[in-house]
mmCIF file of C-alpha atoms in Angstrom:
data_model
loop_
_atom_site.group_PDB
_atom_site.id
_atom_site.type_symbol
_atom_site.label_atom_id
_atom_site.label_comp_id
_atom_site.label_asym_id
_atom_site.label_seq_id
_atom_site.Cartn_x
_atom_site.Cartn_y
_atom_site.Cartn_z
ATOM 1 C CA UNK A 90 1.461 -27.152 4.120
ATOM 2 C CA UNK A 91 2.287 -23.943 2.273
ATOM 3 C CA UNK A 92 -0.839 -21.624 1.214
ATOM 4 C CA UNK A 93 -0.990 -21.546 -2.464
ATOM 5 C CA UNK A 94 -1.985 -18.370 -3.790
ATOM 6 C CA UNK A 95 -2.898 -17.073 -6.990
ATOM 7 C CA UNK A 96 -2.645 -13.077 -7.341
ATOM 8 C CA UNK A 97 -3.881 -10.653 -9.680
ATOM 9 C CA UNK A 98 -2.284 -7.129 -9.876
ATOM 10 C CA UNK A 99 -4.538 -5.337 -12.381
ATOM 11 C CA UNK A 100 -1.779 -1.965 -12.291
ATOM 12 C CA UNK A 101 -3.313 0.779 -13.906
ATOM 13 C CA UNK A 102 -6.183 -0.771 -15.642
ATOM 14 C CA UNK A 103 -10.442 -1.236 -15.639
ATOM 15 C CA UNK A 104 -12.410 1.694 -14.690
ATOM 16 C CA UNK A 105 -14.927 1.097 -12.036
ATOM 17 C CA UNK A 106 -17.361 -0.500 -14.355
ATOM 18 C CA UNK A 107 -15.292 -2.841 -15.835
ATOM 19 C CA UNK A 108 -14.194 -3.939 -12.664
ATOM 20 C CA UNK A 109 -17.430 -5.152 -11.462
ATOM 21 C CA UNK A 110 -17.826 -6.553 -14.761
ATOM 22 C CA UNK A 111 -14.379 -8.715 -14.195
ATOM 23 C CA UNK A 112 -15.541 -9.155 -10.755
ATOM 24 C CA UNK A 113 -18.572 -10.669 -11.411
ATOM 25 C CA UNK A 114 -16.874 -12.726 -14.605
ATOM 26 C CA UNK A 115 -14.902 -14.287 -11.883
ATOM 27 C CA UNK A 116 -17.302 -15.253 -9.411
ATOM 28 C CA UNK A 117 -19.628 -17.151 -12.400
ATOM 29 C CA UNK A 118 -16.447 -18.912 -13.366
ATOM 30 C CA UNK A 119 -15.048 -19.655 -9.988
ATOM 31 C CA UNK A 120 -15.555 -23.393 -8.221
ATOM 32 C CA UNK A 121 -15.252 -25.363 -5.572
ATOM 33 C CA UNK A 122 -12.895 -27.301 -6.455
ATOM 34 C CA UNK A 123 -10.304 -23.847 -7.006
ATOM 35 C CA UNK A 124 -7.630 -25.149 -4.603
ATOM 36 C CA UNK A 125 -5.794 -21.969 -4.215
ATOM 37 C CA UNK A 126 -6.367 -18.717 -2.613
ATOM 38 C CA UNK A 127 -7.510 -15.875 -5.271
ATOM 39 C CA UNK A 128 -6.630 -12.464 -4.673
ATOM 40 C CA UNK A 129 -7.224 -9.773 -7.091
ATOM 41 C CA UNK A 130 -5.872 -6.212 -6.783
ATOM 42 C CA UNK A 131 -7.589 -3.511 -8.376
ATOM 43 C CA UNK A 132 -6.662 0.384 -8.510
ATOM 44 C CA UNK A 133 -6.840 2.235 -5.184
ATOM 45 C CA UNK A 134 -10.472 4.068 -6.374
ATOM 46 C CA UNK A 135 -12.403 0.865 -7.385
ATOM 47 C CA UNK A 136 -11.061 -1.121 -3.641
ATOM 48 C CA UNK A 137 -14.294 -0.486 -2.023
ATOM 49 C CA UNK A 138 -16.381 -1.476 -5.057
ATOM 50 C CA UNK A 139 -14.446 -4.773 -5.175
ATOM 51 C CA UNK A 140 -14.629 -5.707 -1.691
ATOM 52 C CA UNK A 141 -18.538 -5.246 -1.906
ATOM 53 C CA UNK A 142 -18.533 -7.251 -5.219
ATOM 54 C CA UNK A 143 -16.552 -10.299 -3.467
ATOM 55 C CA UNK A 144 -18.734 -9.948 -0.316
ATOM 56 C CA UNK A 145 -19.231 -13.729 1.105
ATOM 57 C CA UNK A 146 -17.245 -15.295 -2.163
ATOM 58 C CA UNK A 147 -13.445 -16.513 -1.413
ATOM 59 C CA UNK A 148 -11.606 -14.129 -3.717
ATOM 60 C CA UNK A 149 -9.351 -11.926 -1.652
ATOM 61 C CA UNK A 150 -9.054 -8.497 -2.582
ATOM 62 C CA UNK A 151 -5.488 -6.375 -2.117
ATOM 63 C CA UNK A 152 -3.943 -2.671 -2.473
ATOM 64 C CA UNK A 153 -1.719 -2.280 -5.149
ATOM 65 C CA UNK A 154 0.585 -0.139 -2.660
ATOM 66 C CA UNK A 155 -0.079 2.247 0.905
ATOM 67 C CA UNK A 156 2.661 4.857 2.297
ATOM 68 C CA UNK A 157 4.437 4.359 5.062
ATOM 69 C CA UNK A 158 3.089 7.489 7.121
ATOM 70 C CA UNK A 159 0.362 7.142 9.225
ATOM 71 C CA UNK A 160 -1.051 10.261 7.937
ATOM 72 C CA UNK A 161 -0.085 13.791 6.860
ATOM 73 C CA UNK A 162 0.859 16.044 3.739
ATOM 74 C CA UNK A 163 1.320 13.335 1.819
ATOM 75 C CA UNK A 164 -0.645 14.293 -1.747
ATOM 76 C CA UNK A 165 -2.252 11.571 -3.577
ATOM 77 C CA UNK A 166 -1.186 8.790 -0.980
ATOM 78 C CA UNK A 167 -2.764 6.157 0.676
ATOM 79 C CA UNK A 168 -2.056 4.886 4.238
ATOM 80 C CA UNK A 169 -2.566 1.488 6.034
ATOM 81 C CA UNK A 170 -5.666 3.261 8.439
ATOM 82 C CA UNK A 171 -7.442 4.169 5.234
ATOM 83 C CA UNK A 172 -7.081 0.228 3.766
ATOM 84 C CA UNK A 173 -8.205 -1.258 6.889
ATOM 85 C CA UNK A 174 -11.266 0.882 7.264
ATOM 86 C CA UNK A 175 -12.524 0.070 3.968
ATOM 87 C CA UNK A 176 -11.914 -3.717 4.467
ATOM 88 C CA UNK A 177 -8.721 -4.245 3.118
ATOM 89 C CA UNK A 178 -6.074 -6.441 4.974
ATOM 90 C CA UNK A 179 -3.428 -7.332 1.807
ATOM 91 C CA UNK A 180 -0.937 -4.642 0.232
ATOM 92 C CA UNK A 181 1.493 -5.444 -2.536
ATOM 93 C CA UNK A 182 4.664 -3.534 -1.453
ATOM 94 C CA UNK A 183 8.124 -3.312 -3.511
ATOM 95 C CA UNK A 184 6.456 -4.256 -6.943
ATOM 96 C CA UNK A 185 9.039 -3.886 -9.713
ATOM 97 C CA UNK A 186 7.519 -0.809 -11.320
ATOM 98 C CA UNK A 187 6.966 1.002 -8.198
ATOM 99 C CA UNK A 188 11.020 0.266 -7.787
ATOM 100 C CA UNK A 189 11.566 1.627 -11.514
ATOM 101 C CA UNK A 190 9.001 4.668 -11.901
ATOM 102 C CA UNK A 191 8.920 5.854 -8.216
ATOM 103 C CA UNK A 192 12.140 5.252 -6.550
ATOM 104 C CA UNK A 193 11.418 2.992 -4.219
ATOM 105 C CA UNK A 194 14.570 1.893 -2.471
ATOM 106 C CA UNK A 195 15.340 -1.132 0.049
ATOM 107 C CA UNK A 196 15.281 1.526 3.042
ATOM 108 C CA UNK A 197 11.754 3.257 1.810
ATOM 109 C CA UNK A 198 10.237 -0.328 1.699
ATOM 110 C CA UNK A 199 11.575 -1.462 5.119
ATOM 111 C CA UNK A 200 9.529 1.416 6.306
ATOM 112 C CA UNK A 201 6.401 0.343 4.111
ATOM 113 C CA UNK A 202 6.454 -3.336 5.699
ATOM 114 C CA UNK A 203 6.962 -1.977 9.130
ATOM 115 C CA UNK A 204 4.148 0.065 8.992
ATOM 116 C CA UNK A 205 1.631 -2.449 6.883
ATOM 117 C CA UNK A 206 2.591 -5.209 9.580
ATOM 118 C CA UNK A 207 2.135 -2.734 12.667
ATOM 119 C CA UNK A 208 -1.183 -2.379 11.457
ATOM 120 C CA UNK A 209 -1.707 -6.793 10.746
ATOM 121 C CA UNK A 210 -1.839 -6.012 7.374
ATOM 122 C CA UNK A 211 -0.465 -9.098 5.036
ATOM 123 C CA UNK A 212 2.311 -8.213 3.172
ATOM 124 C CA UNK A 213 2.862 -9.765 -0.748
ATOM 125 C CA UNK A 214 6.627 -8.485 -0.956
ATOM 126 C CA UNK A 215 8.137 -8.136 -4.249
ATOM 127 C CA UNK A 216 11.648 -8.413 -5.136
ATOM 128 C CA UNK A 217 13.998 -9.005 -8.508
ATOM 129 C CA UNK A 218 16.505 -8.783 -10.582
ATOM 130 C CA UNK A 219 16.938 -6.921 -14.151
ATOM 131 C CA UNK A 220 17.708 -8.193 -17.430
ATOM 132 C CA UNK A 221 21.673 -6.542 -16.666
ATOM 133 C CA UNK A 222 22.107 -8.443 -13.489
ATOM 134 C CA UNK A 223 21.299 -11.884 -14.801
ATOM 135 C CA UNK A 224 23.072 -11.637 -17.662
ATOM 136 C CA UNK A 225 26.307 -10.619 -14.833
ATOM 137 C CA UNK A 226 25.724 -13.066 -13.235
ATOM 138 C CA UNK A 227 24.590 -10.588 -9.556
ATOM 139 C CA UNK A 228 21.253 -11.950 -9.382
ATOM 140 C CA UNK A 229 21.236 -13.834 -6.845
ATOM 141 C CA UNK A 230 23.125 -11.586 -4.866
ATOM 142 C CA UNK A 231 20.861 -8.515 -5.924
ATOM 143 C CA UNK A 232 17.705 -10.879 -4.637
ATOM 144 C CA UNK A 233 19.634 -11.446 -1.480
ATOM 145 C CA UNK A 234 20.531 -7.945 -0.772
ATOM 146 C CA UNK A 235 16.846 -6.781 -1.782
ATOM 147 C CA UNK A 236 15.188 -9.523 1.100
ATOM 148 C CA UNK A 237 17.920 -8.636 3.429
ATOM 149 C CA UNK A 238 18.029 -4.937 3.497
ATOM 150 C CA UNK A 239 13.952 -4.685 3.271
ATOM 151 C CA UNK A 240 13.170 -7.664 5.724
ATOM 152 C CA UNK A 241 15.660 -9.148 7.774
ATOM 153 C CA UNK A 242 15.470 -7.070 10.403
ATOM 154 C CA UNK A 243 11.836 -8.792 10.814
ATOM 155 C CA UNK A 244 11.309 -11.049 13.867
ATOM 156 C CA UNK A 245 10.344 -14.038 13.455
ATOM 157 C CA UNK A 246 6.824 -14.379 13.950
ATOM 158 C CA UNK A 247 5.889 -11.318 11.403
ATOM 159 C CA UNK A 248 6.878 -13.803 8.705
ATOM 160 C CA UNK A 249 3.392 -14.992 9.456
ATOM 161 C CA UNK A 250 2.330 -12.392 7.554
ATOM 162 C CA UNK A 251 4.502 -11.903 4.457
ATOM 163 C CA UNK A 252 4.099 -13.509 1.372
ATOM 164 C CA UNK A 253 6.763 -13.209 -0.952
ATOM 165 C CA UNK A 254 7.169 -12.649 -5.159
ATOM 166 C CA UNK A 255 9.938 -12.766 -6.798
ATOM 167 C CA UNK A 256 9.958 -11.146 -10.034
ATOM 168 C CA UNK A 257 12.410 -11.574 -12.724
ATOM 169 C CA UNK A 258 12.277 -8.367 -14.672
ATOM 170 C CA UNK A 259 14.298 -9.489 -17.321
ATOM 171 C CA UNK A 260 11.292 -11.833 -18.308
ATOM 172 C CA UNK A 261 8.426 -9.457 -18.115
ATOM 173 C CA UNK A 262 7.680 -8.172 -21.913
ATOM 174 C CA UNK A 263 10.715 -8.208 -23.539
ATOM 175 C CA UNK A 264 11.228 -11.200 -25.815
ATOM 176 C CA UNK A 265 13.208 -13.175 -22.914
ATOM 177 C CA UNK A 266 12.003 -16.249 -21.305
ATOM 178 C CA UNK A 267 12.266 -17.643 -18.069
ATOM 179 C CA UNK A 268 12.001 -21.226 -17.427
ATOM 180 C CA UNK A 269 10.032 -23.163 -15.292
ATOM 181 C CA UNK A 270 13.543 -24.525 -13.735
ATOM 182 C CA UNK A 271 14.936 -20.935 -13.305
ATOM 183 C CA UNK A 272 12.069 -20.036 -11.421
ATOM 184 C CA UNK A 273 13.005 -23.260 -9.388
ATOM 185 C CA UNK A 274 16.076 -22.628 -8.771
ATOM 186 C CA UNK A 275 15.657 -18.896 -7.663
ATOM 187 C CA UNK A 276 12.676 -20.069 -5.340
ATOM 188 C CA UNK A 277 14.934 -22.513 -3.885
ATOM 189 C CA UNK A 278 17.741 -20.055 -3.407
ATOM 190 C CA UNK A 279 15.427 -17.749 -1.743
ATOM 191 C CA UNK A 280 14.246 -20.032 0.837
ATOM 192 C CA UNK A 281 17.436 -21.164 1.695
ATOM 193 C CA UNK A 282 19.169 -17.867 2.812
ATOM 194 C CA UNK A 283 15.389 -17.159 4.693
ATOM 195 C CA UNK A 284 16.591 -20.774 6.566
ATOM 196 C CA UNK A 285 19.947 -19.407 7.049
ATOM 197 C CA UNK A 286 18.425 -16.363 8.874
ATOM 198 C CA UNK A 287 15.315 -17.472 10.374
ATOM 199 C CA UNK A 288 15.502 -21.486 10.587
ATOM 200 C CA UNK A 289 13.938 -24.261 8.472
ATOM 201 C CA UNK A 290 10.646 -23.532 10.251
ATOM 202 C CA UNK A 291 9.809 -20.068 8.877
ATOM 203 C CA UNK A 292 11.377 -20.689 5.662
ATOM 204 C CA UNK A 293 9.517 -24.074 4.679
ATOM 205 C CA UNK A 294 6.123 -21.733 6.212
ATOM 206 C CA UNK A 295 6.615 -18.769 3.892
ATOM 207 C CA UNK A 296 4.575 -19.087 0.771
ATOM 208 C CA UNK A 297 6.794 -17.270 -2.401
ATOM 209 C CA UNK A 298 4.759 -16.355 -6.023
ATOM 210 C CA UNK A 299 6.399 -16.338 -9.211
ATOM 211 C CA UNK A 300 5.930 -12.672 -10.779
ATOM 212 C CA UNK A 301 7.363 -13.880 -14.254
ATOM 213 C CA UNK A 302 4.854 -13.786 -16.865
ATOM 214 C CA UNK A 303 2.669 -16.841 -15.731
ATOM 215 C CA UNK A 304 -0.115 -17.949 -18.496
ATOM 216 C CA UNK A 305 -2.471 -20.222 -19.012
ATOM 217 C CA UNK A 306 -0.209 -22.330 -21.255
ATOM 218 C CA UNK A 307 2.684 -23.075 -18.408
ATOM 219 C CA UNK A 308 0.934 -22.072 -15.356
ATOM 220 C CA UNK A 309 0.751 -26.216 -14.415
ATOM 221 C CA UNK A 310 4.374 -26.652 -15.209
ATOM 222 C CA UNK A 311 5.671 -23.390 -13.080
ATOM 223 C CA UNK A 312 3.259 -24.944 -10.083
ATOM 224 C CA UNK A 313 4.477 -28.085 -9.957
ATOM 225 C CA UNK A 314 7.556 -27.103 -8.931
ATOM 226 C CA UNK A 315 8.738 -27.682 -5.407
ATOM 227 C CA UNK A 316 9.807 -24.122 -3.992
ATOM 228 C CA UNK A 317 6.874 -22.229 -6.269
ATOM 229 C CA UNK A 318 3.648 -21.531 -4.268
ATOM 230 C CA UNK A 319 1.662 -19.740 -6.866
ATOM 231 C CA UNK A 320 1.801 -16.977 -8.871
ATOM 232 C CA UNK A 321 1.417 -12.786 -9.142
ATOM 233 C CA UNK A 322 0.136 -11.905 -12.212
ATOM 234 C CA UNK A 323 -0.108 -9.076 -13.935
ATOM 235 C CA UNK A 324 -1.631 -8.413 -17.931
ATOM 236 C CA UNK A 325 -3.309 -12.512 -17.982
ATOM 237 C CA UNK A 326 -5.084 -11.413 -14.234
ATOM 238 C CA UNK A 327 -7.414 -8.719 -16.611
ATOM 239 C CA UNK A 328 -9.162 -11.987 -18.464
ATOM 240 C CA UNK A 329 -11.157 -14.034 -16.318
ATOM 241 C CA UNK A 330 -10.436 -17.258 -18.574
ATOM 242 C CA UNK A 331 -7.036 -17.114 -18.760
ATOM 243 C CA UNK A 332 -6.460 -15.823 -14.700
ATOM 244 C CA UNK A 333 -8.634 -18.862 -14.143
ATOM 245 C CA UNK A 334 -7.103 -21.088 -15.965
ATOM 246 C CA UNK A 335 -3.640 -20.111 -14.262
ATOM 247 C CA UNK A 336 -5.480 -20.518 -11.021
ATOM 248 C CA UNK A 337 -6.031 -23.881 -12.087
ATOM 249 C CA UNK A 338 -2.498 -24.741 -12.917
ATOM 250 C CA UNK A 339 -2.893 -26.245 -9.481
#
């Protein structure tokens, strides 16, 4: 069976006191009966404060982003040596606004997932298209191109370690909706050109998030959906009630 996960990318947002205060929100909140793995992603500075917050709960905690060099002149970056040595083992890479704001192309993220899975790190990969290309009609082939020219030259048994969100910009703040059978359908998609590549094996194993404005109020609909493994959420993730009650959507 598929892991189910339930991810929170908190971007640019809580200072290092109102993280713990989140932090510990969440762990009052959080039961036994969660079914599906929590991971919540602060900013780079308050990693370390998180990961001693969490200690001995189940909520996972992940880097919002690393660089691909080992080390060097590399101002106001952060490598995969420097995450694992403070206890981290989970990096978002290829998140939409990393794609948008800092230029980060198929061929830079190749090198990002080679290095994060050299070093064992897990690897939630983020991929999709914008409002132009869906309304063209390209998205699929855009979300084809993005997995194939950023992972395929994978072997097999790294898979192991990537987790996948797809993201439909077009859906994210601006008025348009995506439906639960979009998200379907794209999820769907997805895993069938991963069989095509890979075999039925790795592509029924990998688990793939929806990254399109998940809430509380159609969390349970998106989830129930065969090819949809959970969620990566980004502005609902800051309130403990409503990331919960996504969490619970399973």
């Amino acid at each position: 069976m598929r892991k189910q996960i339930v991810a929170g990318n908190w971007k640019m947002n809580k200072t290092a006191s109102e993280t713990k205060a989140l932090l510990n929100e969440l762990l009052a909140k959080v039961t036994s009966e969660t079914k599906a793995e929590i991971i919540v992603a602060p900013t780079f500075v308050n990693l370390s404060l998180a990961k001693e917050a969490l200690k001995g709960s189940t909520i996972e905690v992940a880097a919002q982003n690393m660089h691909q060099a080992k080390n060097g002149a590399y101002t106001g970056e952060i490598s995969a040596d420097m995450l694992l040595d403070i206890g981290i083992d989970t990096v978002i890479l290829g998140h939409s606004e990393r794609r948008a704001y800092f230029g980060e192309n198929d061929a830079i993220l190749a090198d990002k997932v080679n290095a994060a899975l050299a070093k064992n790190l897990r690897v939630i990969f983020c991929f999709g298209e914008e409002l132009k290309e869906r309304k063209e009609n390209t998205h699929f082939a855009l979300v084809e191109s993005q997995l194939k020219n950023a992972l395929f030259h994978l072997e097999a048994a790294a898979w192991k370690n990537i987790v996948l969100a797809y993201e439909p910009v077009w859906a994210i703040g601006t008025g348009e909706t995506a439906t639960p059978d979009q998200a379907q359908e794209m999820h769907a998609f997805i895993r069938k050109i991963i069989a095509e590549k890979y075999g039925n094996d790795v592509a029924q194993g990998v688990t793939i998030l929806y990254g399109g404005s998940v809430k509380p109020d159609n969390a349970k609909e998106i989830f129930g959906k065969e090819d949809v493994d959970g969620g990566l959420i980004g502005g609902a993730s800051l309130n403990s009630d409503d990331f919960l009650a996504i969490v619970n959507g399973f």
